[in-house]
XYZ file of C-alpha atoms in Angstrom:
653
model
C 111.997 105.937 141.731
C 109.101 104.819 139.359
C 107.173 103.614 142.386
C 107.247 107.090 143.749
C 105.024 108.376 141.079
C 102.167 106.491 142.649
C 100.347 107.968 145.513
C 101.215 106.741 148.935
C 98.081 104.890 149.699
C 98.713 103.018 146.569
C 102.094 102.051 147.300
C 101.439 100.893 150.881
C 98.471 98.680 149.715
C 98.625 95.604 147.635
C 94.845 95.308 147.101
C 94.637 98.815 145.589
C 97.722 98.139 143.350
C 95.948 94.622 142.246
C 92.738 96.488 141.469
C 94.452 99.253 139.614
C 96.626 96.896 137.539
C 93.578 94.592 136.655
C 91.884 97.721 135.353
C 94.649 99.099 133.408
C 95.202 95.726 131.833
C 91.245 95.524 130.830
C 91.249 98.994 129.624
C 94.488 98.077 127.352
C 92.661 94.906 125.981
C 89.564 97.172 125.196
C 91.781 99.759 123.397
C 93.702 97.203 121.494
C 90.182 95.552 120.366
C 88.958 98.742 119.260
C 91.959 99.576 117.446
C 92.070 96.277 115.814
C 88.501 96.645 114.683
C 88.996 100.057 113.192
C 92.113 98.953 111.395
C 90.510 95.603 110.376
C 87.660 97.617 108.912
C 89.810 99.701 106.954
C 91.963 97.036 105.458
C 88.853 94.746 104.583
C 87.203 97.859 102.988
C 90.299 98.600 100.859
C 91.075 94.857 100.060
C 87.316 94.545 98.962
C 87.255 97.771 96.600
C 90.648 96.780 95.259
C 89.471 93.087 94.446
C 86.036 94.067 92.934
C 87.698 96.754 90.670
C 90.484 94.094 89.581
C 87.483 91.512 88.928
C 85.960 94.014 86.634
C 89.276 94.969 84.960
C 89.911 91.381 84.206
C 86.564 90.686 83.073
C 87.008 93.951 80.786
C 90.196 92.665 79.725
C 88.825 89.297 78.579
C 85.993 90.807 76.605
C 88.348 93.416 74.998
C 90.390 90.413 73.790
C 87.289 88.838 72.518
C 86.025 91.753 70.584
C 89.777 92.309 69.099
C 89.488 88.748 68.050
C 86.323 88.990 66.417
C 87.507 92.207 64.588
C 90.685 90.360 63.393
C 88.384 87.398 62.173
C 85.830 89.743 60.478
C 88.703 91.357 58.501
C 90.001 87.838 57.701
C 86.575 86.792 56.320
C 86.259 89.897 54.220
C 89.836 89.344 52.697
C 89.506 85.654 52.123
C 89.946 84.173 48.745
C 86.187 83.086 48.948
C 85.000 86.664 48.903
C 87.564 87.788 46.439
C 86.487 85.246 43.861
C 82.807 86.403 44.116
C 81.638 82.781 43.811
C 78.139 82.678 45.709
C 78.619 78.815 46.217
C 82.172 79.143 47.622
C 81.053 82.201 49.804
C 78.294 80.165 51.193
C 80.461 77.225 51.991
C 83.181 79.456 53.424
C 80.263 81.177 55.818
C 79.135 77.663 56.791
C 82.785 76.794 57.829
C 83.135 80.012 59.830
C 79.771 79.259 61.722
C 80.549 75.751 62.367
C 84.011 76.501 63.566
C 83.392 79.540 65.899
C 80.993 78.903 68.875
C 80.513 82.677 69.229
C 78.940 83.207 65.825
C 75.524 81.808 65.365
C 74.821 83.116 61.738
C 76.644 84.726 58.888
C 75.276 86.694 55.800
C 76.780 87.836 52.569
C 74.802 91.196 51.854
C 74.189 93.880 49.204
C 74.328 96.907 51.212
C 72.784 99.005 48.535
C 69.865 97.111 47.801
C 69.817 96.068 51.428
C 69.330 92.233 50.597
C 70.819 89.139 51.799
C 73.008 87.413 48.669
C 73.671 84.310 50.554
C 74.114 83.267 54.204
C 74.128 80.292 56.714
C 73.526 79.486 60.456
C 70.539 79.641 62.812
C 67.550 81.496 61.187
C 65.942 81.479 64.784
C 68.706 83.652 66.059
C 68.380 86.201 63.455
C 66.690 85.919 60.026
C 68.242 87.325 56.728
C 65.584 90.057 56.852
C 66.752 91.170 60.459
C 70.442 91.481 59.338
C 69.445 94.090 56.924
C 66.351 95.953 58.477
C 65.982 94.624 62.085
C 62.980 96.833 63.410
C 63.537 99.583 60.852
C 67.159 100.403 62.046
C 69.075 100.627 58.645
C 71.884 102.865 60.227
C 73.904 99.668 60.878
C 73.588 98.562 57.106
C 74.463 101.828 55.991
C 77.763 101.980 58.098
C 78.579 98.574 56.877
C 78.234 100.000 53.296
C 80.706 102.720 54.031
C 83.196 100.641 56.079
C 86.535 99.632 53.964
C 88.578 97.357 56.153
C 86.796 98.597 59.640
C 84.569 96.279 61.687
C 81.382 97.996 63.012
C 79.249 96.364 65.774
C 75.310 97.011 66.085
C 73.227 97.913 69.068
C 71.965 94.957 71.002
C 68.280 93.985 69.770
C 65.897 90.947 69.328
C 65.363 89.902 65.676
C 61.798 88.985 66.785
C 59.729 89.020 70.087
C 60.579 85.361 70.796
C 64.021 85.543 69.411
C 67.528 85.518 71.646
C 69.015 88.987 71.951
C 71.994 89.393 69.370
C 74.498 92.001 68.220
C 75.993 92.272 64.646
C 79.323 92.421 63.431
C 79.858 93.940 59.764
C 82.679 94.840 57.526
C 82.921 95.629 53.824
C 84.550 93.405 51.191
C 87.730 94.934 49.812
C 87.569 95.829 46.329
C 83.729 95.092 46.362
C 81.806 98.078 46.670
C 78.222 97.490 48.195
C 79.123 94.248 49.566
C 79.572 93.370 53.245
C 79.783 90.317 55.499
C 77.527 90.328 58.711
C 78.250 87.758 61.668
C 75.417 87.401 64.334
C 76.382 86.458 67.761
C 73.822 85.434 70.486
C 74.072 87.578 73.680
C 72.818 84.798 75.845
C 75.411 82.272 74.768
C 78.189 85.027 74.966
C 77.119 85.642 78.584
C 77.426 82.001 79.309
C 80.801 81.739 77.632
C 82.571 84.844 78.623
C 80.940 85.933 82.253
C 81.618 83.961 85.380
C 80.649 84.290 89.060
C 82.987 86.496 90.936
C 82.615 85.025 94.651
C 79.333 86.274 96.008
C 78.573 88.579 93.142
C 77.659 88.830 89.456
C 78.998 90.384 86.323
C 76.917 92.999 84.307
C 78.046 94.589 81.063
C 75.867 97.661 79.935
C 76.248 100.055 76.987
C 76.481 103.949 76.883
C 72.399 103.995 76.980
C 72.274 102.108 80.186
C 71.039 98.881 78.265
C 72.375 95.583 79.644
C 74.472 93.859 77.072
C 75.732 90.758 78.764
C 74.492 89.287 82.125
C 74.852 86.013 84.079
C 71.129 86.325 84.763
C 70.208 86.112 80.970
C 66.773 87.515 81.710
C 68.270 91.062 82.100
C 69.725 91.167 78.887
C 68.480 94.285 76.660
C 66.603 95.552 79.789
C 67.307 99.012 81.329
C 69.985 98.754 84.109
C 68.925 99.804 87.542
C 72.385 101.560 87.992
C 72.515 105.229 86.706
C 75.394 105.069 84.242
C 76.396 108.787 85.117
C 77.919 107.414 88.033
C 80.664 105.581 86.165
C 83.974 107.644 85.993
C 86.409 107.857 82.785
C 88.408 105.138 84.183
C 88.043 101.846 86.587
C 86.424 102.762 89.811
C 84.053 101.679 92.617
C 80.729 102.606 93.899
C 79.672 101.765 97.628
C 76.339 101.297 99.106
C 74.333 101.519 95.839
C 70.754 100.648 96.168
C 69.965 97.890 93.516
C 66.490 96.293 93.632
C 66.285 97.687 97.197
C 69.476 95.886 98.304
C 72.556 97.870 99.183
C 75.280 96.668 96.701
C 79.016 97.361 96.250
C 80.008 97.951 92.669
C 83.401 97.728 90.957
C 83.541 98.753 87.235
C 85.978 99.160 84.494
C 85.565 100.478 80.788
C 86.349 98.268 77.506
C 88.984 99.678 75.439
C 87.666 97.968 72.203
C 84.153 99.057 72.589
C 81.932 101.635 74.646
C 80.909 99.174 77.012
C 81.190 99.181 81.035
C 81.748 95.865 82.948
C 80.609 95.789 86.454
C 81.105 93.412 89.353
C 78.264 93.579 91.780
C 78.215 91.952 95.372
C 75.631 92.683 98.049
C 77.190 94.860 100.918
C 76.415 92.343 103.646
C 78.171 89.520 101.514
C 81.162 91.819 100.792
C 81.841 92.999 104.351
C 80.700 89.698 105.968
C 84.072 89.512 107.502
C 83.920 92.871 109.104
C 80.864 91.972 111.059
C 82.277 88.887 112.187
C 85.260 90.499 113.474
C 83.216 93.166 115.469
C 81.160 90.223 116.947
C 84.394 88.323 117.942
C 86.031 91.504 119.395
C 82.907 92.417 121.538
C 82.489 88.790 122.851
C 86.238 89.213 123.700
C 85.617 92.398 125.732
C 82.915 90.706 127.493
C 84.888 87.770 128.443
C 87.752 90.091 129.608
C 85.261 91.916 131.818
C 83.817 88.847 133.360
C 87.083 87.316 133.829
C 88.436 90.519 135.651
C 85.415 90.622 137.942
C 85.833 86.681 138.695
C 89.767 87.249 139.458
C 89.338 90.286 141.610
C 86.420 88.627 143.812
C 88.250 85.110 144.155
C 92.102 84.927 143.334
C 92.420 88.815 144.335
C 90.956 88.519 147.745
C 92.645 85.276 148.613
C 95.980 86.857 147.307
C 95.762 89.973 149.314
C 95.072 88.164 152.547
C 98.003 85.729 151.972
C 100.236 88.679 151.212
C 99.326 90.579 154.245
C 99.916 87.457 156.333
C 103.324 86.790 154.905
C 104.396 90.352 155.118
C 103.742 90.098 158.848
C 105.878 86.965 159.203
C 108.572 88.463 157.109
C 108.704 91.682 159.445
C 108.859 89.378 162.552
C 111.865 87.239 160.863
C 113.529 90.685 159.991
C 113.340 92.051 163.572
C 115.037 88.570 164.889
C 111.951 86.561 166.172
C 113.107 83.275 164.455
C 110.362 81.546 166.919
C 107.456 83.093 165.174
C 104.935 80.323 164.092
C 104.666 79.797 160.174
C 101.652 77.873 159.527
C 101.791 75.375 156.342
C 98.199 74.465 155.824
C 98.078 76.033 152.275
C 98.727 73.656 149.523
C 99.244 76.456 146.672
C 102.325 78.808 145.960
C 101.857 80.672 149.201
C 101.933 77.399 151.114
C 105.236 76.710 149.311
C 106.511 80.438 150.379
C 105.831 79.518 153.881
C 107.570 76.459 153.905
C 110.535 78.196 152.005
C 110.741 80.793 154.842
C 110.908 77.778 157.494
C 113.583 76.081 155.431
C 115.578 79.386 155.181
C 115.390 79.777 159.056
C 116.571 76.189 159.662
C 118.851 75.329 156.959
C 120.825 78.064 155.691
C 123.563 75.991 154.832
C 121.659 73.729 152.733
C 120.752 77.022 150.788
C 124.208 77.798 150.197
C 125.116 74.283 148.915
C 122.256 74.545 146.781
C 123.480 78.037 145.360
C 126.865 76.564 144.479
C 125.107 73.668 142.603
C 123.038 76.018 140.768
C 126.278 77.992 139.823
C 127.910 75.026 138.634
C 124.762 74.057 136.516
C 124.836 77.653 134.876
C 128.513 76.950 133.972
C 127.474 73.865 132.287
C 124.677 75.606 130.427
C 126.930 78.093 129.272
C 129.409 75.703 127.958
C 126.368 73.996 126.271
C 125.329 77.407 124.554
C 128.769 78.073 123.324
C 128.806 74.650 121.889
C 125.593 75.117 120.069
C 126.793 78.556 118.962
C 129.832 77.064 117.294
C 127.302 74.469 115.618
C 125.157 77.015 114.594
C 128.138 79.048 112.898
C 129.306 75.967 110.991
C 125.652 75.387 109.715
C 125.654 79.116 108.777
C 129.161 78.641 106.860
C 127.730 75.531 105.093
C 124.624 77.640 103.924
C 126.683 80.357 102.543
C 128.743 77.925 100.574
C 125.618 76.139 99.632
C 124.149 79.406 98.424
C 127.421 80.616 96.624
C 127.293 77.237 94.735
C 123.440 77.413 93.749
C 124.218 81.251 92.619
C 127.145 79.760 90.267
C 124.752 77.149 88.655
C 121.789 79.822 88.463
C 124.282 82.305 86.893
C 125.392 79.535 84.276
C 121.669 78.953 83.363
C 121.016 82.774 83.127
C 124.180 82.966 80.574
C 122.525 80.238 78.372
C 123.806 76.740 79.661
C 120.470 75.178 80.302
C 121.980 71.703 81.029
C 123.641 73.075 84.404
C 121.947 71.546 87.439
C 121.903 72.035 91.164
C 123.177 69.191 93.629
C 120.611 69.687 96.380
C 122.090 70.074 99.797
C 121.703 67.031 101.993
C 122.149 69.216 105.325
C 119.144 71.619 105.067
C 115.831 70.447 103.896
C 114.791 74.126 102.939
C 117.708 74.593 100.529
C 117.269 70.966 99.331
C 113.659 71.950 98.415
C 115.084 75.262 96.563
C 117.624 73.067 94.724
C 115.126 70.530 93.506
C 112.471 73.315 92.587
C 115.315 74.999 90.440
C 116.070 71.846 88.744
C 112.320 71.076 88.050
C 111.920 74.670 86.709
C 115.224 74.446 84.467
C 113.882 70.930 83.060
C 110.803 72.759 81.816
C 112.728 75.814 80.581
C 114.850 73.289 78.640
C 111.932 71.603 77.240
C 110.256 74.810 76.270
C 113.464 75.983 74.556
C 113.425 72.702 72.313
C 109.812 73.307 71.528
C 110.653 76.842 70.584
C 113.398 75.426 68.410
C 111.026 72.943 66.966
C 108.537 75.777 65.999
C 111.425 77.795 64.511
C 112.400 74.872 62.512
C 108.868 74.553 61.178
C 108.667 78.297 60.347
C 112.170 78.327 58.583
C 111.991 75.205 56.579
C 108.602 73.196 56.698
C 106.451 76.503 56.050
C 108.905 78.554 53.870
C 109.406 75.690 51.288
C 105.811 75.534 50.358
C 105.921 79.331 50.686
C 108.508 79.636 48.068
C 106.798 77.144 45.512
C 103.692 79.493 46.213
C 105.743 82.518 45.182
C 107.260 80.769 42.223
C 103.882 79.659 41.044
C 102.299 83.076 41.624
C 105.050 84.680 39.410
C 104.602 82.204 36.593
C 100.827 83.143 36.806
C 101.810 86.638 36.586
C 103.547 86.055 33.539
C 100.984 83.946 31.968
C 97.697 85.400 33.094
C 96.410 89.066 32.995
C 94.453 89.365 36.457
C 94.048 92.162 38.992
C 94.335 89.295 41.550
C 97.851 88.222 40.803
C 99.897 91.334 42.102
C 98.027 91.399 45.635
C 98.698 87.681 45.683
C 102.349 88.191 45.359
C 102.363 91.147 47.545
C 100.595 88.916 50.445
C 103.074 85.970 49.861
C 106.041 88.282 50.028
C 104.400 89.911 53.300
C 103.981 86.249 54.701
C 107.739 85.586 53.965
C 108.504 88.892 55.801
C 106.418 88.037 58.732
C 108.225 84.548 59.036
C 111.614 86.251 59.103
C 110.229 88.686 61.796
C 108.932 85.649 63.919
C 112.360 83.899 63.479
C 113.941 86.882 64.817
C 111.612 87.255 67.926
C 111.591 83.483 68.627
C 115.325 83.070 68.655
C 117.334 86.112 68.672
C 117.733 87.049 72.484
C 121.441 87.213 72.618
C 124.388 87.663 70.474
C 127.263 85.218 70.581
C 129.614 86.325 68.068
C 130.325 89.897 66.366
C 132.413 91.061 63.492
C 133.464 94.713 62.783
C 130.823 96.288 60.394
C 130.480 99.718 58.863
C 127.447 101.513 59.235
C 127.529 102.412 55.451
C 127.537 98.767 54.388
C 125.095 97.592 56.849
C 122.466 100.100 55.740
C 122.866 99.709 52.055
C 122.787 96.195 52.041
C 119.397 96.413 54.222
C 118.143 99.208 51.766
C 118.534 96.617 48.836
C 116.327 94.240 50.641
C 113.448 96.411 51.484
C 110.992 97.746 48.818
C 111.547 101.480 49.425
C 109.214 102.737 46.380
C 110.600 106.231 45.654
C 112.186 107.076 48.979
C 115.962 108.049 49.248
C 118.699 107.150 51.731
C 121.448 109.556 53.025
C 124.533 108.475 54.850
C 125.874 111.453 56.729
C 128.711 109.963 58.674
C 129.814 106.250 58.754
C 131.445 104.457 61.636
C 132.841 101.086 62.433
C 131.343 99.128 65.365
C 130.802 95.450 66.649
C 127.599 93.615 65.615
C 126.093 90.463 64.069
C 125.786 91.506 60.326
C 122.535 89.788 59.749
C 120.960 90.781 62.953
C 121.869 94.297 62.460
C 120.731 94.247 59.091
C 116.907 93.387 60.641
C 117.304 96.824 62.592
C 117.805 98.806 59.581
C 115.390 96.853 57.373
C 112.352 97.483 59.916
C 113.143 101.070 60.410
C 113.345 101.656 56.571
C 110.121 99.607 56.038
C 108.625 101.632 58.747
C 109.678 105.008 57.534
C 108.049 104.116 53.911
C 104.845 102.728 55.298
C 104.236 105.912 57.651
C 105.868 108.514 55.570
C 105.030 107.824 52.011
C 106.556 106.331 49.020
C 108.927 109.322 48.697
C 110.085 109.696 52.198
C 113.820 110.667 52.913
C 115.653 108.604 55.329
C 118.833 109.787 56.838
C 121.564 107.956 59.043
C 124.840 108.764 60.540
C 127.153 108.785 63.674
C 125.981 110.495 67.040
C 128.133 113.428 67.760
C 128.508 113.309 71.505
C 128.690 109.607 72.150
C 129.590 106.458 70.290
C 126.375 105.148 68.360
C 124.344 106.184 65.300
C 120.761 107.374 64.360
C 118.315 106.587 61.736
C 115.690 109.527 60.927
C 113.104 110.347 58.300
C 111.223 113.387 57.277
C 107.831 111.777 57.557
C 105.000 112.743 60.229
C 106.969 111.764 63.156
C 105.815 110.069 66.263
C 103.829 111.735 68.602
C 105.833 111.880 72.303
C 102.845 110.273 73.941
C 102.932 107.140 71.838
C 106.584 106.648 71.696
C 106.640 103.973 74.396
C 103.454 102.122 73.055
C 104.999 101.829 69.713
C 107.786 99.794 70.649
C 105.350 96.851 72.214
C 104.753 93.786 70.247
C 101.541 93.667 68.150
C 100.932 97.659 68.068
C 100.467 98.898 64.797
C 98.404 101.778 63.211
C 98.535 100.185 59.574
C 96.672 96.870 60.359
C 94.483 97.144 57.080
C 97.425 97.291 54.844
C 99.060 94.228 56.360
C 100.935 95.646 59.616
C 101.820 93.172 62.098
C 103.115 95.336 64.870
C 106.535 93.169 64.966
C 108.829 95.616 63.090
C 109.763 97.951 65.823
C 109.764 95.248 68.651
C 112.165 93.389 66.568
C 114.482 96.447 66.390
C 114.132 96.558 70.293
C 114.830 92.989 70.619
C 118.057 92.894 68.412
C 119.087 96.133 69.983
C 118.938 94.513 73.367
C 120.758 91.461 72.214
C 123.588 93.520 71.275
C 123.483 95.596 74.753
C 122.459 98.670 72.645
C 120.076 101.531 74.082
C 117.356 102.661 71.913
C 115.568 105.856 72.247
C 112.870 107.966 70.062
C 113.357 111.479 69.350
C 112.175 114.098 66.921
C 114.086 114.318 63.638
C 115.585 117.654 62.425
C 112.949 117.824 59.726
C 109.982 116.692 62.149
C 109.943 113.095 61.468
C 110.795 110.090 63.565
C 114.309 109.893 64.999
C 115.752 106.530 66.316
C 119.060 106.877 68.341
C 121.349 103.929 69.371
C 123.856 104.169 72.077
C 126.104 102.026 74.300
C 127.248 100.481 70.611
C 130.524 98.580 71.050
C 133.296 100.908 69.464
C 135.611 98.875 67.140
C 137.177 101.613 65.329
C 136.061 105.413 64.446
C 135.966 105.956 60.859
C 134.253 109.027 59.789
C 133.821 109.138 56.030
C 132.224 111.715 53.565
C 128.468 111.842 52.965
C 127.035 109.436 50.457
C 123.569 109.337 48.917
C 121.960 106.042 47.985
C 118.703 106.078 46.053
């Protein structure tokens, strides 16, 4: 029926059908080639843009980490014992050690910001002289800003201290409890470019500030020059600029903003290099189409014509045989497939019985092949069942390792090389995990014993010093040592407590009261509305309440009110305060390790992550809500119910 769709003159002529089919095939190849080019063009374009933006974002993240490290180091500098002592010689030696230790700092100065003078300093004067630190080219705003800062770190605009000097930037921060004093670090932008920027394939990285000045570049001659790319084209987030003309060369640009400073990282690749693969694909497709066209012509004029003649001759012979003329001559002068076909007609005419015998033999061979296929199927089924059993065994070992038994190992399958590779790879991974676990235990032992013992000695000495010496430095020293002790406790919890092995029945009231006694709560108050019993590790549960109480006092003030109690609609409890609360937009971020808004007062960003980790170890679910009085409210659900025990309200001061 399908053949009836063709016109009669096509159905009756093999030559016409041959040419028609050849043309359709050539058209289909051309259509597929065109589609392949368009699709490849889109895919390569998307991948190029994504890769360039990703390169810029990775470089921006690296620079963010470097700037953050510099800010932390500057704060550590200003808060060091050398600067707190005020001894000029000790400060000079300390600055020298910092410059020698940190390859990113070329010079450092201790300055009087009121008189705009350098008290002492160290480092390469050829990079930035003492005069340039306080009055470089008449720009004193940076020094004035350093004078006002208390704990914050300010960064200068890039500049050259002298016409022949290297381009630099300055980092400055004030000295706590020392008005009109600041420490300033000098960083060489050329050295920073070599240390922190790397080639990205065929392109280069360029970092610019909001004024369009090149701050960092792999081509160091461009530093402090005006960027040829208009900064107004950058969006508020990461993005991509296509076909930008830079130095009369079309260029693809991916860009990303830094979080730590108002700089933009750009990844720049010439358009020809970025899309070289697309040009190669177009050339290959065009060459393929040309070869297909030439091949179709050759086939039509040689094989096609010869085939048409042979088919027409064979059709005439077959018609004669159909009409009963078994004496029709069948020439066998051809040596190709048509010659074989002529011979087949002749054999069919003279030896039909032989053909029947051959058909019977073929039937038996088919049956043998079917039996072999069934045997192969059974073998395949056996292999499948074996692989299922092996996979089940592997899964049991992996589950045991996931449950904490790191000594379990897989016996690699000896029948399947692929499964054996999986088993060996898993065993190697678990060997490494077990080694890492032992290293973590060693670090934890150092924290809990080797570091805590000298810390306890230091605390005792400081307490004796407080009794015998009247000094304003003793109280901050004791507070810092206590803070170090608390940080060690937090680090041990973060390092070791990933699961709870044994639990005991505890009451909300007792755990909260014990934790309250372990925290310096100033003038804050604690109210327990309703108590309940639940299953928990008492020591780990205490870390939850201690960190929440400390967080409430740090952010809500010395007289903050804290309230705890049982949840009414589900088995669980809450901890809330009447402080300023947590903005809904920040509630996910505050639970991330290292996040703190109280860095200047010693905040580490470990408190709330410890709460999350201990809750996860118990299988609790934690959520942050708004308290009744507008403060922060932490709700814990999925708490194991031992025995409900609703008691009367109690207040703990």
